[in-house]
Coordinates of C-alpha atoms and ligand atoms in Angstrom, one line a residue:
M1025 CA -0.2 -0.1 0.2
L1026 CA 2.7 2.8 0.4
K1027 CA 5.7 2.4 0.0
I1028 CA 9.1 4.2 0.9
E1029 CA 12.3 4.1 -0.7
S1030 CA 15.7 5.4 0.1
L1031 CA 14.0 8.1 2.1
T1032 CA 15.9 10.8 3.4
K1033 CA 15.5 14.0 5.6
Q1034 CA 18.8 16.8 6.4
F1035 CA 17.4 19.7 8.2
G1036 CA 20.3 21.6 7.7
G1037 CA 23.9 19.3 9.1
L1038 CA 21.9 16.7 11.1
T1039 CA 20.3 13.6 9.2
A1040 CA 17.1 12.8 10.9
V1041 CA 16.2 9.9 8.4
R1042 CA 18.6 8.5 5.9
D1043 CA 18.3 6.2 3.3
V1044 CA 14.9 3.9 4.8
S1045 CA 13.0 1.8 2.2
V1046 CA 10.4 0.1 3.8
S1047 CA 7.4 -1.3 2.8
F1048 CA 3.4 -1.4 4.7
E1049 CA 1.0 -3.6 3.6
K1050 CA -2.5 -2.6 3.2
G1051 CA -4.5 -4.1 6.2
K1052 CA -1.9 -4.7 8.6
I1053 CA -0.7 -2.4 11.9
N1054 CA 3.7 -1.6 10.9
A1055 CA 5.2 0.0 13.8
I1056 CA 7.6 2.2 13.9
I1057 CA 9.8 2.0 17.5
G1058 CA 13.8 3.4 17.7
P1059 CA 15.2 5.9 21.2
N1060 CA 13.6 9.5 21.2
G1061 CA 14.8 11.1 18.3
A1062 CA 15.6 8.6 16.1
G1063 CA 13.9 10.6 13.4
K1064 CA 10.3 8.9 13.5
T1065 CA 8.0 11.8 14.2
T1066 CA 10.1 13.3 10.9
F1067 CA 9.2 10.1 9.3
F1068 CA 5.9 10.3 9.3
N1069 CA 6.1 14.4 8.8
L1070 CA 7.5 13.3 5.4
I1071 CA 5.2 10.4 4.5
S1072 CA 2.0 13.1 5.5
G1073 CA 3.6 15.2 3.1
V1074 CA 4.1 17.8 6.2
F1075 CA 8.2 18.2 5.0
L1076 CA 9.4 17.2 1.6
P1077 CA 11.8 14.6 1.7
S1078 CA 15.7 15.6 0.2
S1079 CA 15.3 12.3 -1.4
G1080 CA 14.0 9.4 -1.8
R1081 CA 10.2 8.3 -3.3
I1082 CA 7.1 7.6 -2.1
T1083 CA 4.6 5.3 -3.8
F1084 CA 1.1 5.1 -2.2
N1085 CA -1.4 2.7 -4.1
G1086 CA 0.7 3.0 -6.9
Q1087 CA 0.4 6.7 -7.3
D1088 CA 4.1 8.8 -6.9
V1089 CA 3.4 10.8 -3.6
T1090 CA 6.7 11.4 -2.6
K1091 CA 5.9 16.1 -3.7
L1092 CA 2.3 16.0 -2.2
R1093 CA 1.4 18.6 0.7
A1094 CA -0.6 17.5 4.0
D1095 CA -4.3 18.1 2.9
E1096 CA -3.4 16.3 -1.0
M1097 CA -2.0 13.3 1.0
A1098 CA -5.3 14.0 3.3
R1099 CA -7.7 14.2 0.4
L1100 CA -5.9 10.8 -0.8
G1101 CA -6.5 8.9 2.4
V1102 CA -3.5 9.1 5.0
S1103 CA -4.1 10.2 8.5
R1104 CA -2.7 11.1 11.5
T1105 CA -2.7 11.6 15.3
F1106 CA 0.8 14.1 16.3
Q1107 CA 2.5 12.6 19.6
T1108 CA 1.4 16.0 21.2
T1109 CA -2.5 15.8 21.0
S1110 CA -3.1 20.1 20.1
L1111 CA -7.0 21.0 20.7
F1112 CA -9.1 24.0 21.5
D1113 CA -9.4 23.9 25.5
R1114 CA -12.2 26.4 25.3
A1115 CA -14.0 24.7 22.6
T1116 CA -16.3 21.9 22.5
V1117 CA -14.9 18.3 21.7
L1118 CA -17.2 18.6 19.0
D1119 CA -16.2 21.7 17.6
N1120 CA -12.2 20.6 17.7
L1121 CA -13.3 17.6 15.4
I1122 CA -15.0 19.4 12.9
V1123 CA -12.9 22.6 12.6
G1124 CA -9.9 19.9 12.6
H1125 CA -11.5 18.4 9.8
R1126 CA -11.7 21.2 7.5
L1127 CA -7.8 22.5 8.8
R1128 CA -6.6 18.7 7.4
T1129 CA -8.6 18.5 3.8
R1130 CA -8.6 22.4 2.9
S1131 CA -5.2 24.0 1.3
G1132 CA -6.6 27.7 2.8
L1133 CA -8.2 28.9 5.7
L1134 CA -9.7 31.6 4.5
D1135 CA -13.1 29.4 3.2
V1136 CA -13.3 28.7 7.3
L1137 CA -13.1 32.2 8.3
L1138 CA -15.3 33.3 6.0
G1139 CA -18.1 31.6 5.8
T1140 CA -19.4 31.0 2.1
P1141 CA -23.2 29.5 1.6
R1142 CA -21.9 26.6 -0.2
L1143 CA -19.6 26.1 2.8
K1144 CA -22.6 25.7 5.2
E1145 CA -23.3 22.2 2.7
E1146 CA -19.8 20.7 3.9
E1147 CA -20.0 21.7 7.4
R1148 CA -23.0 19.9 7.8
V1149 CA -21.6 16.4 6.6
C1150 CA -18.3 17.5 8.2
R1151 CA -20.6 17.6 11.2
E1152 CA -22.0 14.1 9.9
K1153 CA -18.4 12.9 10.1
A1154 CA -16.8 14.4 13.5
R1155 CA -20.2 12.6 15.5
E1156 CA -19.1 9.5 13.6
A1157 CA -16.3 9.3 14.9
L1158 CA -16.4 10.6 18.1
D1159 CA -19.3 7.2 18.4
F1160 CA -16.0 4.6 16.5
V1161 CA -13.6 6.0 19.6
G1162 CA -16.5 5.7 22.1
L1163 CA -16.2 9.8 23.2
S1164 CA -20.1 10.5 21.8
H1165 CA -21.1 10.9 25.9
V1166 CA -17.8 14.0 25.7
A1167 CA -19.1 15.6 22.3
N1168 CA -20.4 18.8 23.8
R1169 CA -17.7 19.5 27.1
L1170 CA -15.3 21.4 26.6
A1171 CA -11.8 19.5 25.3
G1172 CA -9.8 21.4 28.2
D1173 CA -12.0 19.3 31.0
I1174 CA -11.2 15.5 29.9
S1175 CA -8.3 13.4 30.3
Q1176 CA -5.5 12.4 28.5
E1177 CA -6.8 9.1 27.5
E1178 CA -9.8 11.3 26.2
R1179 CA -7.8 13.7 24.3
K1180 CA -6.2 11.1 22.5
R1181 CA -9.2 9.1 21.6
V1182 CA -10.2 12.8 20.7
A1183 CA -6.8 13.1 18.2
F1184 CA -8.1 9.1 16.6
A1185 CA -11.1 10.3 16.0
L1186 CA -9.8 13.6 14.6
A1187 CA -7.4 11.0 12.2
L1188 CA -10.7 9.3 11.6
A1189 CA -12.8 11.8 10.0
T1190 CA -11.5 12.3 6.9
E1191 CA -12.0 9.2 6.4
P1192 CA -8.2 7.9 5.6
T1193 CA -7.3 4.0 4.6
L1194 CA -4.1 4.8 6.5
V1195 CA -3.5 6.6 9.6
L1196 CA 0.0 7.4 10.8
L1197 CA -0.6 7.1 14.9
D1198 CA 2.2 8.7 16.7
E1199 CA 2.4 7.6 20.1
P1200 CA -0.6 6.9 20.8
A1201 CA -0.7 6.1 24.4
G1202 CA 1.3 8.7 25.6
G1203 CA 1.2 10.0 29.2
V1204 CA -1.8 7.0 29.1
N1205 CA -1.5 4.6 32.6
P1206 CA -1.2 0.6 31.3
E1207 CA -5.1 0.0 31.8
E1208 CA -6.3 3.2 29.6
T1209 CA -2.9 1.4 27.4
V1210 CA -5.2 -1.8 26.5
G1211 CA -8.0 0.0 26.1
L1212 CA -6.4 2.3 23.6
S1213 CA -4.8 -1.0 21.7
K1214 CA -8.6 -2.0 21.0
L1215 CA -9.6 0.9 19.8
I1216 CA -6.5 0.3 17.5
R1217 CA -7.4 -3.2 16.9
K1218 CA -11.1 -2.0 15.6
M1219 CA -9.5 0.5 13.8
V1220 CA -7.7 -2.5 11.9
D1221 CA -10.8 -4.8 11.5
T1222 CA -13.0 -2.0 9.1
G1223 CA -10.6 -2.4 6.8
L1224 CA -7.6 0.8 8.0
T1225 CA -4.0 0.3 7.7
V1226 CA -2.4 1.4 10.6
C1227 CA 1.2 3.0 10.8
L1228 CA 2.4 3.5 14.8
I1229 CA 5.0 4.7 16.6
E1230 CA 5.3 3.5 20.5
H1231 CA 7.6 3.2 22.8
K1232 CA 5.5 0.9 25.0
M1233 CA 6.9 -1.8 24.2
N1234 CA 4.3 -4.0 25.6
M1235 CA 1.6 -2.3 23.1
I1236 CA 3.7 -2.8 20.3
M1237 CA 5.1 -6.9 20.1
N1238 CA 1.5 -7.2 21.2
L1239 CA -0.1 -4.6 18.3
A1240 CA 2.1 -4.9 15.5
D1241 CA 2.5 -7.3 12.6
K1242 CA 5.9 -5.7 11.8
I1243 CA 8.2 -3.9 13.2
M1244 CA 10.2 -1.4 11.8
V1245 CA 13.6 -0.1 13.7
L1246 CA 15.1 3.6 13.6
N1247 CA 18.5 4.3 14.9
Y1248 CA 20.3 7.6 14.1
G1249 CA 18.0 8.0 11.1
E1250 CA 18.9 4.3 9.9
K1251 CA 16.5 1.5 9.8
I1252 CA 18.2 -1.2 11.6
A1253 CA 15.5 -3.6 11.3
E1254 CA 12.8 -4.6 10.6
G1255 CA 10.7 -7.9 10.9
T1256 CA 7.6 -9.7 13.4
P1257 CA 7.0 -8.3 16.9
D1258 CA 9.6 -12.0 17.7
E1259 CA 12.1 -11.4 15.2
I1260 CA 12.5 -7.8 16.8
R1261 CA 12.6 -8.8 20.6
A1262 CA 15.7 -11.5 19.7
N1263 CA 17.5 -8.8 17.2
P1264 CA 21.2 -7.7 19.3
D1265 CA 21.8 -5.1 17.5
V1266 CA 18.2 -3.6 18.7
I1267 CA 18.3 -5.3 21.6
D1268 CA 21.8 -2.7 21.5
A1269 CA 20.2 0.1 20.0
Y1270 CA 17.2 0.5 22.3
L1271 CA 15.1 -2.4 24.0
G1272 CA 17.6 -2.9 26.6
K1273 CA 18.0 -6.7 28.4
E1274 CA 14.3 -7.0 29.4
H1275 CA 12.6 -6.7 27.3
A1276 CA 14.8 -9.1 24.7
A1277 CA 13.7 -12.2 24.0
A1278 CA 14.3 -15.0 26.4
Ligands
ATP1378 N1 11.6 20.5 12.0 C1 12.9 20.3 12.5 N2 14.4 20.7 12.1 C2 15.7 20.4 12.2 N3 15.8 19.1 13.2 C3 14.6 18.9 13.6 C4 12.8 18.7 13.1 N4 12.6 18.2 13.3 C5 13.5 16.5 13.4 N5 14.2 17.6 13.8 C6 15.6 16.8 14.2 O1 15.5 15.0 13.7 C7 16.2 14.4 14.9 C8 14.0 13.0 14.4 O2 13.7 14.1 15.5 P1 12.5 13.1 15.3 O3 11.4 13.7 16.3 O4 12.0 12.4 14.2 O5 12.8 11.9 16.5 P2 11.6 11.2 17.3 O6 12.3 9.2 16.9 O7 10.5 10.8 17.0 O8 11.8 11.1 18.9 P3 11.1 10.9 19.9 O9 10.8 9.8 20.4 O10 11.7 11.6 21.3 O11 9.9 11.0 19.7 C9 16.0 14.9 16.2 O12 17.5 14.8 16.3 C10 15.8 16.5 15.9 O13 15.9 17.6 16.4
MG1379 MG1 9.0 11.2 17.6

């Protein structure tokens, strides 16, 4: 579904992603792990069109999307969550979803601000999608609460709903369980499974190894911007390079 070839991103003298090639299969849960600063988020930013790669190629469903912008990628069906969930804390959860949806699918904010009649109909559709997405992530009961008043775990679910509202086929989740407790992490894992069960393809970045090892079909390991390993959870757990660079002994296979 997604094919990455020799992807590289430089920021001045720093190479954040170096010559990474990998493919993500449709209907699977693909994970990216690695130490802080390894280039994981940058990798997502490249795929989702936030950054233009320095070199390399990205193919999505057979189409070269290397140079597309974030709103163009969203319209093609690639959507994402961010490592920190920025919400408008003084707006309701539902309004956050409506605005978020528009910001992701439109290149210009002007349309939204001017509020033309054509826009009104779009907004109605948008509101419906937002409600569906909230229902899917199990948050219908907080639709009218202020975003500033919900828990971290609920914020994470809002982030999922934001990503789902654009009707993606590929969802990129950047640390979906960051800052939530182990019990809530299990709940979020279930939600990710449910996403895949409805036909979505998921790619996630996460530091929570139990979650990744239980959830992922395939794992890619980045270290200093380079892919150092790729494989099933069992293969990754047993890989000496990965244990050295990231996992340490406690997560290693017996
Ligand atoms: N916009 C940017 N400009 C300059 N350097 C950047 C930019 N974004 C990321 N970097 C650098 O690229 C490297 C990779 O960062 P990235 O955020 O991709 O790491 P990460 O694997 O997501 O880390 P973490 O697990 O802490 O989230 C880091 O050295 C970071 O400082
Ligand atoms: Mg990151």
